[in-house]
Amino acid sequence: MNLKDKVAVVTGGTRGLGLRITEAFVAEGAQVVAAARGADGAVESLAHLGDRAVFEQADVRDPASVRSLLSVAADRFGGVDIVVANAGLSRPGPVSALSFEDWSDVVDTNVNGLFHCVKEAVPHLEKSGGGRIITLSSALGSRPTRGASSYCSTKAAVEMFTRVVALELAPLGITVNCLSPGFIDEGMGTLLKKNEAVWSQYAPKVSLGRMGQGQEVADAAVYLASAAASYVNGHVLEVNGGLAW
């Protein structure tokens, strides 16, 4: 069990890729605090994991809320070893029609929310004697796509932020790495797959000829969180089946 006795906090951890990561961490022996902005269905989504995963409501846009989340996790389980900043948002649409409110909401969640999670995690991870931070980008963070200006821009920011923070936190024994999923049959990816007209344009770009599974991304998260990745830092790990753009 690669994460035995570790304590992890996963934002956006009650559904989609976040839930798959929560499940994988539990399977590897970790205690997980899965956070989400909304409480609807959150407890039920974690019920099959027993007492190894607990729900805590938190809004990554609010630094006080994130600070409370980390403190609750540390108080309940005696510390925090791993933080997965997974909470994210997309507001599609051409820039000519995209409202400033939608743009700001994506930036506030995907960039400011990440900042709050990492900043508030540092003192807890330093206490653990060498923690792990995993951020979540996307294939679109490095591949421009029409109608996705807010999402592409913020995910590109996630990758650069990851690299900078990895340099800063290395002396504390904290590694910071990024997962960059491609087309995954989970969450937003499931909706894309159902739109045959759109998916037919993207499917030929995937070398393996299929969408990825949430478990395949979760397995990569387990690796980055484990001792096996102790010398991996500031890396963007693409999990995309060989995506050719």
PDB file of C-alpha atoms in Angstrom:
ATOM      1  CA  MET A   1       0.000   0.000   0.000  1.00  0.00           C
ATOM      2  CA  ASN A   2       1.899   3.003  -1.350  1.00  0.00           C
ATOM      3  CA  LEU A   3       0.143   5.615   0.806  1.00  0.00           C
ATOM      4  CA  LYS A   4      -0.287   3.667   4.030  1.00  0.00           C
ATOM      5  CA  ASP A   5      -0.902   5.952   7.020  1.00  0.00           C
ATOM      6  CA  LYS A   6      -0.729   9.096   4.875  1.00  0.00           C
ATOM      7  CA  VAL A   7      -3.326  11.851   5.207  1.00  0.00           C
ATOM      8  CA  ALA A   8      -4.520  13.476   1.994  1.00  0.00           C
ATOM      9  CA  VAL A   9      -6.768  16.419   1.216  1.00  0.00           C
ATOM     10  CA  VAL A  10      -8.419  16.367  -2.209  1.00  0.00           C
ATOM     11  CA  THR A  11     -10.374  19.415  -3.342  1.00  0.00           C
ATOM     12  CA  GLY A  12     -13.215  18.662  -5.701  1.00  0.00           C
ATOM     13  CA  GLY A  13     -12.828  15.188  -4.245  1.00  0.00           C
ATOM     14  CA  THR A  14     -16.437  13.999  -4.226  1.00  0.00           C
ATOM     15  CA  ARG A  15     -17.105  13.581  -7.928  1.00  0.00           C
ATOM     16  CA  GLY A  16     -15.435  13.161 -11.306  1.00  0.00           C
ATOM     17  CA  LEU A  17     -11.666  12.791 -11.354  1.00  0.00           C
ATOM     18  CA  GLY A  18     -11.438  14.035  -7.789  1.00  0.00           C
ATOM     19  CA  LEU A  19     -13.565  11.143  -6.565  1.00  0.00           C
ATOM     20  CA  ARG A  20     -11.462   8.653  -8.531  1.00  0.00           C
ATOM     21  CA  ILE A  21      -8.330  10.076  -6.897  1.00  0.00           C
ATOM     22  CA  THR A  22      -9.979   9.880  -3.479  1.00  0.00           C
ATOM     23  CA  GLU A  23     -10.896   6.239  -4.105  1.00  0.00           C
ATOM     24  CA  ALA A  24      -7.400   5.365  -5.316  1.00  0.00           C
ATOM     25  CA  PHE A  25      -5.756   7.016  -2.305  1.00  0.00           C
ATOM     26  CA  VAL A  26      -8.025   5.107   0.068  1.00  0.00           C
ATOM     27  CA  ALA A  27      -7.226   1.862  -1.759  1.00  0.00           C
ATOM     28  CA  GLU A  28      -3.536   2.596  -1.191  1.00  0.00           C
ATOM     29  CA  GLY A  29      -3.991   3.038   2.544  1.00  0.00           C
ATOM     30  CA  ALA A  30      -4.495   6.787   2.964  1.00  0.00           C
ATOM     31  CA  GLN A  31      -7.006   8.680   5.036  1.00  0.00           C
ATOM     32  CA  VAL A  32      -8.660  11.248   2.771  1.00  0.00           C
ATOM     33  CA  VAL A  33     -10.531  14.460   3.437  1.00  0.00           C
ATOM     34  CA  ALA A  34     -12.518  15.079   0.261  1.00  0.00           C
ATOM     35  CA  ALA A  35     -13.642  18.680  -0.089  1.00  0.00           C
ATOM     36  CA  ALA A  36     -16.248  20.281  -2.314  1.00  0.00           C
ATOM     37  CA  ARG A  37     -17.991  23.630  -2.558  1.00  0.00           C
ATOM     38  CA  GLY A  38     -21.460  22.078  -2.399  1.00  0.00           C
ATOM     39  CA  ALA A  39     -22.647  19.450   0.046  1.00  0.00           C
ATOM     40  CA  ASP A  40     -25.398  17.923  -2.105  1.00  0.00           C
ATOM     41  CA  GLY A  41     -24.677  14.218  -2.554  1.00  0.00           C
ATOM     42  CA  ALA A  42     -21.128  14.578  -1.238  1.00  0.00           C
ATOM     43  CA  VAL A  43     -21.457  12.298   1.781  1.00  0.00           C
ATOM     44  CA  GLU A  44     -23.323   9.706  -0.274  1.00  0.00           C
ATOM     45  CA  SER A  45     -20.599   9.662  -2.932  1.00  0.00           C
ATOM     46  CA  LEU A  46     -18.034   8.693  -0.289  1.00  0.00           C
ATOM     47  CA  ALA A  47     -20.176   6.195   1.643  1.00  0.00           C
ATOM     48  CA  HIS A  48     -18.613   3.129  -0.043  1.00  0.00           C
ATOM     49  CA  LEU A  49     -15.214   4.157   1.316  1.00  0.00           C
ATOM     50  CA  GLY A  50     -16.237   3.826   4.953  1.00  0.00           C
ATOM     51  CA  ASP A  51     -14.348   5.869   7.519  1.00  0.00           C
ATOM     52  CA  ARG A  52     -11.247   6.146   5.307  1.00  0.00           C
ATOM     53  CA  ALA A  53     -12.728   9.162   3.501  1.00  0.00           C
ATOM     54  CA  VAL A  54     -14.632  12.037   5.043  1.00  0.00           C
ATOM     55  CA  PHE A  55     -16.320  15.049   3.507  1.00  0.00           C
ATOM     56  CA  GLU A  56     -15.547  18.634   4.405  1.00  0.00           C
ATOM     57  CA  GLN A  57     -17.306  21.531   2.739  1.00  0.00           C
ATOM     58  CA  ALA A  58     -14.890  24.159   1.463  1.00  0.00           C
ATOM     59  CA  ASP A  59     -14.754  26.873  -1.173  1.00  0.00           C
ATOM     60  CA  VAL A  60     -11.280  27.159  -2.700  1.00  0.00           C
ATOM     61  CA  ARG A  61     -12.020  30.747  -3.726  1.00  0.00           C
ATOM     62  CA  ASP A  62     -12.079  31.733  -0.051  1.00  0.00           C
ATOM     63  CA  PRO A  63      -8.705  31.588   1.738  1.00  0.00           C
ATOM     64  CA  ALA A  64     -10.369  31.326   5.160  1.00  0.00           C
ATOM     65  CA  SER A  65     -12.375  28.333   3.969  1.00  0.00           C
ATOM     66  CA  VAL A  66      -9.242  26.605   2.659  1.00  0.00           C
ATOM     67  CA  ARG A  67      -7.378  27.400   5.864  1.00  0.00           C
ATOM     68  CA  SER A  68     -10.181  25.806   7.859  1.00  0.00           C
ATOM     69  CA  LEU A  69     -10.189  22.738   5.582  1.00  0.00           C
ATOM     70  CA  LEU A  70      -6.491  22.070   6.157  1.00  0.00           C
ATOM     71  CA  SER A  71      -6.800  22.660   9.883  1.00  0.00           C
ATOM     72  CA  VAL A  72      -9.761  20.299  10.200  1.00  0.00           C
ATOM     73  CA  ALA A  73      -7.850  17.579   8.329  1.00  0.00           C
ATOM     74  CA  ALA A  74      -4.748  18.050  10.470  1.00  0.00           C
ATOM     75  CA  ASP A  75      -6.707  18.094  13.724  1.00  0.00           C
ATOM     76  CA  ARG A  76      -8.733  15.012  12.832  1.00  0.00           C
ATOM     77  CA  PHE A  77      -5.925  12.820  11.527  1.00  0.00           C
ATOM     78  CA  GLY A  78      -2.833  14.286  13.165  1.00  0.00           C
ATOM     79  CA  GLY A  79      -1.359  16.073  10.163  1.00  0.00           C
ATOM     80  CA  VAL A  80      -1.503  16.439   6.396  1.00  0.00           C
ATOM     81  CA  ASP A  81       0.913  14.713   4.016  1.00  0.00           C
ATOM     82  CA  ILE A  82      -0.658  15.194   0.570  1.00  0.00           C
ATOM     83  CA  VAL A  83      -2.737  17.954  -0.990  1.00  0.00           C
ATOM     84  CA  VAL A  84      -4.396  17.484  -4.369  1.00  0.00           C
ATOM     85  CA  ALA A  85      -5.649  20.806  -5.748  1.00  0.00           C
ATOM     86  CA  ASN A  86      -8.210  19.358  -8.118  1.00  0.00           C
ATOM     87  CA  ALA A  87     -11.174  21.746  -7.872  1.00  0.00           C
ATOM     88  CA  GLY A  88     -11.722  23.386 -11.243  1.00  0.00           C
ATOM     89  CA  LEU A  89     -14.265  25.089 -13.433  1.00  0.00           C
ATOM     90  CA  SER A  90     -14.950  25.667 -17.123  1.00  0.00           C
ATOM     91  CA  ARG A  91     -17.069  28.348 -18.771  1.00  0.00           C
ATOM     92  CA  PRO A  92     -16.885  27.747 -22.530  1.00  0.00           C
ATOM     93  CA  GLY A  93     -17.628  30.317 -25.182  1.00  0.00           C
ATOM     94  CA  PRO A  94     -15.842  32.595 -27.664  1.00  0.00           C
ATOM     95  CA  VAL A  95     -14.110  35.541 -26.048  1.00  0.00           C
ATOM     96  CA  SER A  96     -16.382  37.942 -27.953  1.00  0.00           C
ATOM     97  CA  ALA A  97     -19.386  36.492 -26.135  1.00  0.00           C
ATOM     98  CA  LEU A  98     -17.822  35.453 -22.820  1.00  0.00           C
ATOM     99  CA  SER A  99     -18.999  37.573 -19.927  1.00  0.00           C
ATOM    100  CA  PHE A 100     -16.491  39.064 -17.531  1.00  0.00           C
ATOM    101  CA  GLU A 101     -18.362  37.336 -14.716  1.00  0.00           C
ATOM    102  CA  ASP A 102     -17.788  33.919 -16.297  1.00  0.00           C
ATOM    103  CA  TRP A 103     -14.146  34.735 -17.022  1.00  0.00           C
ATOM    104  CA  SER A 104     -13.620  35.899 -13.441  1.00  0.00           C
ATOM    105  CA  ASP A 105     -15.327  32.836 -11.984  1.00  0.00           C
ATOM    106  CA  VAL A 106     -12.955  30.515 -13.875  1.00  0.00           C
ATOM    107  CA  VAL A 107      -9.888  32.546 -12.879  1.00  0.00           C
ATOM    108  CA  ASP A 108     -11.038  32.743  -9.268  1.00  0.00           C
ATOM    109  CA  THR A 109     -11.531  28.977  -9.035  1.00  0.00           C
ATOM    110  CA  ASN A 110      -8.736  27.599 -11.218  1.00  0.00           C
ATOM    111  CA  VAL A 111      -5.965  30.081 -10.393  1.00  0.00           C
ATOM    112  CA  ASN A 112      -6.803  31.922  -7.183  1.00  0.00           C
ATOM    113  CA  GLY A 113      -8.241  28.749  -5.680  1.00  0.00           C
ATOM    114  CA  LEU A 114      -5.029  26.892  -6.469  1.00  0.00           C
ATOM    115  CA  PHE A 115      -2.995  29.672  -4.877  1.00  0.00           C
ATOM    116  CA  HIS A 116      -5.044  29.468  -1.678  1.00  0.00           C
ATOM    117  CA  CYS A 117      -4.723  25.670  -1.509  1.00  0.00           C
ATOM    118  CA  VAL A 118      -0.963  25.670  -1.953  1.00  0.00           C
ATOM    119  CA  LYS A 119      -0.297  28.618   0.360  1.00  0.00           C
ATOM    120  CA  GLU A 120      -2.403  27.183   3.175  1.00  0.00           C
ATOM    121  CA  ALA A 121      -0.935  23.703   2.700  1.00  0.00           C
ATOM    122  CA  VAL A 122       2.690  24.718   3.194  1.00  0.00           C
ATOM    123  CA  PRO A 123       2.837  24.896   7.014  1.00  0.00           C
ATOM    124  CA  HIS A 124       1.037  21.561   7.350  1.00  0.00           C
ATOM    125  CA  LEU A 125       3.187  19.773   4.791  1.00  0.00           C
ATOM    126  CA  GLU A 126       6.361  21.197   6.279  1.00  0.00           C
ATOM    127  CA  LYS A 127       5.359  19.690   9.622  1.00  0.00           C
ATOM    128  CA  SER A 128       4.884  16.297   7.958  1.00  0.00           C
ATOM    129  CA  GLY A 129       8.568  16.274   7.072  1.00  0.00           C
ATOM    130  CA  GLY A 130       8.225  16.176   3.296  1.00  0.00           C
ATOM    131  CA  GLY A 131       4.804  16.463   1.787  1.00  0.00           C
ATOM    132  CA  ARG A 132       3.339  16.267  -1.678  1.00  0.00           C
ATOM    133  CA  ILE A 133       1.295  18.788  -3.646  1.00  0.00           C
ATOM    134  CA  ILE A 134      -0.408  17.690  -6.848  1.00  0.00           C
ATOM    135  CA  THR A 135      -2.068  20.253  -9.094  1.00  0.00           C
ATOM    136  CA  LEU A 136      -4.458  19.525 -11.951  1.00  0.00           C
ATOM    137  CA  SER A 137      -4.016  21.032 -15.382  1.00  0.00           C
ATOM    138  CA  SER A 138      -5.415  19.760 -18.676  1.00  0.00           C
ATOM    139  CA  ALA A 139      -4.290  18.939 -22.189  1.00  0.00           C
ATOM    140  CA  LEU A 140      -5.862  22.293 -23.071  1.00  0.00           C
ATOM    141  CA  GLY A 141      -3.341  24.052 -20.847  1.00  0.00           C
ATOM    142  CA  SER A 142      -0.805  23.709 -23.654  1.00  0.00           C
ATOM    143  CA  ARG A 143      -3.083  23.344 -26.682  1.00  0.00           C
ATOM    144  CA  PRO A 144      -5.189  26.341 -27.796  1.00  0.00           C
ATOM    145  CA  THR A 145      -8.818  25.520 -28.455  1.00  0.00           C
ATOM    146  CA  ARG A 146     -11.539  27.767 -29.855  1.00  0.00           C
ATOM    147  CA  GLY A 147     -14.185  28.671 -27.309  1.00  0.00           C
ATOM    148  CA  ALA A 148     -12.001  27.797 -24.316  1.00  0.00           C
ATOM    149  CA  SER A 149     -10.065  30.987 -23.627  1.00  0.00           C
ATOM    150  CA  SER A 150     -10.734  31.019 -19.890  1.00  0.00           C
ATOM    151  CA  TYR A 151     -10.065  27.312 -19.382  1.00  0.00           C
ATOM    152  CA  CYS A 152      -6.946  27.151 -21.577  1.00  0.00           C
ATOM    153  CA  SER A 153      -5.482  30.283 -20.003  1.00  0.00           C
ATOM    154  CA  THR A 154      -6.044  29.221 -16.420  1.00  0.00           C
ATOM    155  CA  LYS A 155      -4.710  25.702 -16.973  1.00  0.00           C
ATOM    156  CA  ALA A 156      -1.581  27.136 -18.592  1.00  0.00           C
ATOM    157  CA  ALA A 157      -1.213  29.265 -15.468  1.00  0.00           C
ATOM    158  CA  VAL A 158      -1.555  26.146 -13.297  1.00  0.00           C
ATOM    159  CA  GLU A 159       1.422  24.539 -15.036  1.00  0.00           C
ATOM    160  CA  MET A 160       3.719  27.538 -14.637  1.00  0.00           C
ATOM    161  CA  PHE A 161       2.603  28.087 -11.057  1.00  0.00           C
ATOM    162  CA  THR A 162       3.444  24.438 -10.342  1.00  0.00           C
ATOM    163  CA  ARG A 163       6.973  24.824 -11.707  1.00  0.00           C
ATOM    164  CA  VAL A 164       7.660  28.005  -9.747  1.00  0.00           C
ATOM    165  CA  VAL A 165       6.279  26.688  -6.467  1.00  0.00           C
ATOM    166  CA  ALA A 166       8.248  23.452  -6.900  1.00  0.00           C
ATOM    167  CA  LEU A 167      11.446  25.521  -6.836  1.00  0.00           C
ATOM    168  CA  GLU A 168      10.357  27.483  -3.799  1.00  0.00           C
ATOM    169  CA  LEU A 169       9.181  24.571  -1.669  1.00  0.00           C
ATOM    170  CA  ALA A 170      11.918  22.063  -2.476  1.00  0.00           C
ATOM    171  CA  PRO A 171      14.115  23.236   0.434  1.00  0.00           C
ATOM    172  CA  LEU A 172      11.232  22.347   2.766  1.00  0.00           C
ATOM    173  CA  GLY A 173      11.113  18.804   1.435  1.00  0.00           C
ATOM    174  CA  ILE A 174       7.817  19.416  -0.351  1.00  0.00           C
ATOM    175  CA  THR A 175       7.464  18.320  -3.968  1.00  0.00           C
ATOM    176  CA  VAL A 176       4.972  19.958  -6.315  1.00  0.00           C
ATOM    177  CA  ASN A 177       3.884  18.233  -9.514  1.00  0.00           C
ATOM    178  CA  CYS A 178       1.060  18.582 -11.984  1.00  0.00           C
ATOM    179  CA  LEU A 179      -1.248  16.077 -13.645  1.00  0.00           C
ATOM    180  CA  SER A 180      -2.416  17.024 -17.129  1.00  0.00           C
ATOM    181  CA  PRO A 181      -5.241  14.710 -18.235  1.00  0.00           C
ATOM    182  CA  GLY A 182      -6.358  14.476 -21.833  1.00  0.00           C
ATOM    183  CA  PHE A 183      -9.799  13.298 -22.855  1.00  0.00           C
ATOM    184  CA  ILE A 184     -11.042  11.290 -19.891  1.00  0.00           C
ATOM    185  CA  ASP A 185     -14.406   9.520 -19.689  1.00  0.00           C
ATOM    186  CA  GLU A 186     -15.279  11.284 -16.463  1.00  0.00           C
ATOM    187  CA  GLY A 187     -17.053  14.529 -15.659  1.00  0.00           C
ATOM    188  CA  MET A 188     -16.686  17.023 -18.509  1.00  0.00           C
ATOM    189  CA  GLY A 189     -15.121  14.310 -20.679  1.00  0.00           C
ATOM    190  CA  THR A 190     -18.229  12.155 -20.433  1.00  0.00           C
ATOM    191  CA  LEU A 191     -20.328  15.046 -21.725  1.00  0.00           C
ATOM    192  CA  LEU A 192     -17.885  15.532 -24.597  1.00  0.00           C
ATOM    193  CA  LYS A 193     -18.073  11.873 -25.560  1.00  0.00           C
ATOM    194  CA  LYS A 194     -21.867  12.029 -25.684  1.00  0.00           C
ATOM    195  CA  ASN A 195     -21.658  14.840 -28.239  1.00  0.00           C
ATOM    196  CA  GLU A 196     -20.786  12.655 -31.230  1.00  0.00           C
ATOM    197  CA  ALA A 197     -20.388  15.589 -33.617  1.00  0.00           C
ATOM    198  CA  VAL A 198     -17.709  17.153 -31.424  1.00  0.00           C
ATOM    199  CA  TRP A 199     -16.022  13.968 -30.183  1.00  0.00           C
ATOM    200  CA  SER A 200     -15.615  12.710 -33.755  1.00  0.00           C
ATOM    201  CA  GLN A 201     -13.328  15.688 -34.388  1.00  0.00           C
ATOM    202  CA  TYR A 202     -11.112  14.947 -31.403  1.00  0.00           C
ATOM    203  CA  ALA A 203     -11.069  11.140 -31.324  1.00  0.00           C
ATOM    204  CA  PRO A 204      -8.570  10.779 -34.224  1.00  0.00           C
ATOM    205  CA  LYS A 205      -6.079  12.925 -32.290  1.00  0.00           C
ATOM    206  CA  VAL A 206      -5.722  10.282 -29.542  1.00  0.00           C
ATOM    207  CA  SER A 207      -3.011   7.789 -30.487  1.00  0.00           C
ATOM    208  CA  LEU A 208      -4.501   4.999 -28.370  1.00  0.00           C
ATOM    209  CA  GLY A 209      -7.852   5.492 -30.078  1.00  0.00           C
ATOM    210  CA  ARG A 210      -9.980   5.869 -26.962  1.00  0.00           C
ATOM    211  CA  MET A 211     -10.792   8.107 -24.051  1.00  0.00           C
ATOM    212  CA  GLY A 212      -8.893   7.512 -20.843  1.00  0.00           C
ATOM    213  CA  GLN A 213     -10.504   6.212 -17.680  1.00  0.00           C
ATOM    214  CA  GLY A 214     -10.605   8.106 -14.425  1.00  0.00           C
ATOM    215  CA  GLN A 215      -8.717   5.285 -12.751  1.00  0.00           C
ATOM    216  CA  GLU A 216      -5.792   5.821 -15.127  1.00  0.00           C
ATOM    217  CA  VAL A 217      -5.455   9.421 -13.978  1.00  0.00           C
ATOM    218  CA  ALA A 218      -5.903   8.368 -10.349  1.00  0.00           C
ATOM    219  CA  ASP A 219      -3.094   5.818 -10.712  1.00  0.00           C
ATOM    220  CA  ALA A 220      -0.793   8.618 -11.875  1.00  0.00           C
ATOM    221  CA  ALA A 221      -1.840  10.682  -8.858  1.00  0.00           C
ATOM    222  CA  VAL A 222      -0.951   7.773  -6.563  1.00  0.00           C
ATOM    223  CA  TYR A 223       2.491   7.629  -8.146  1.00  0.00           C
ATOM    224  CA  LEU A 224       3.150  11.344  -7.667  1.00  0.00           C
ATOM    225  CA  ALA A 225       1.931  11.150  -4.067  1.00  0.00           C
ATOM    226  CA  SER A 226       4.053   8.122  -3.206  1.00  0.00           C
ATOM    227  CA  ALA A 227       7.680   7.592  -2.209  1.00  0.00           C
ATOM    228  CA  ALA A 228       8.306   6.261  -5.724  1.00  0.00           C
ATOM    229  CA  ALA A 229       8.166   9.874  -6.974  1.00  0.00           C
ATOM    230  CA  SER A 230      10.491  11.302  -4.328  1.00  0.00           C
ATOM    231  CA  TYR A 231      12.861  12.706  -6.983  1.00  0.00           C
ATOM    232  CA  VAL A 232      10.132  14.053  -9.268  1.00  0.00           C
ATOM    233  CA  ASN A 233       9.544  17.762  -8.771  1.00  0.00           C
ATOM    234  CA  GLY A 234       8.118  20.562 -10.905  1.00  0.00           C
ATOM    235  CA  HIS A 235       6.947  18.051 -13.504  1.00  0.00           C
ATOM    236  CA  VAL A 236       3.816  18.166 -15.660  1.00  0.00           C
ATOM    237  CA  LEU A 237       2.749  14.559 -16.186  1.00  0.00           C
ATOM    238  CA  GLU A 238       0.508  14.203 -19.234  1.00  0.00           C
ATOM    239  CA  VAL A 239      -2.007  11.368 -19.061  1.00  0.00           C
ATOM    240  CA  ASN A 240      -3.569  11.608 -22.483  1.00  0.00           C
ATOM    241  CA  GLY A 241      -3.049   8.408 -24.475  1.00  0.00           C
ATOM    242  CA  GLY A 242      -0.559  10.078 -26.796  1.00  0.00           C
ATOM    243  CA  LEU A 243      -2.540  13.135 -27.820  1.00  0.00           C
ATOM    244  CA  ALA A 244      -1.426  14.610 -31.129  1.00  0.00           C
ATOM    245  CA  TRP A 245      -2.731  18.147 -31.649  1.00  0.00           C
TER     246      TRP A 245
END
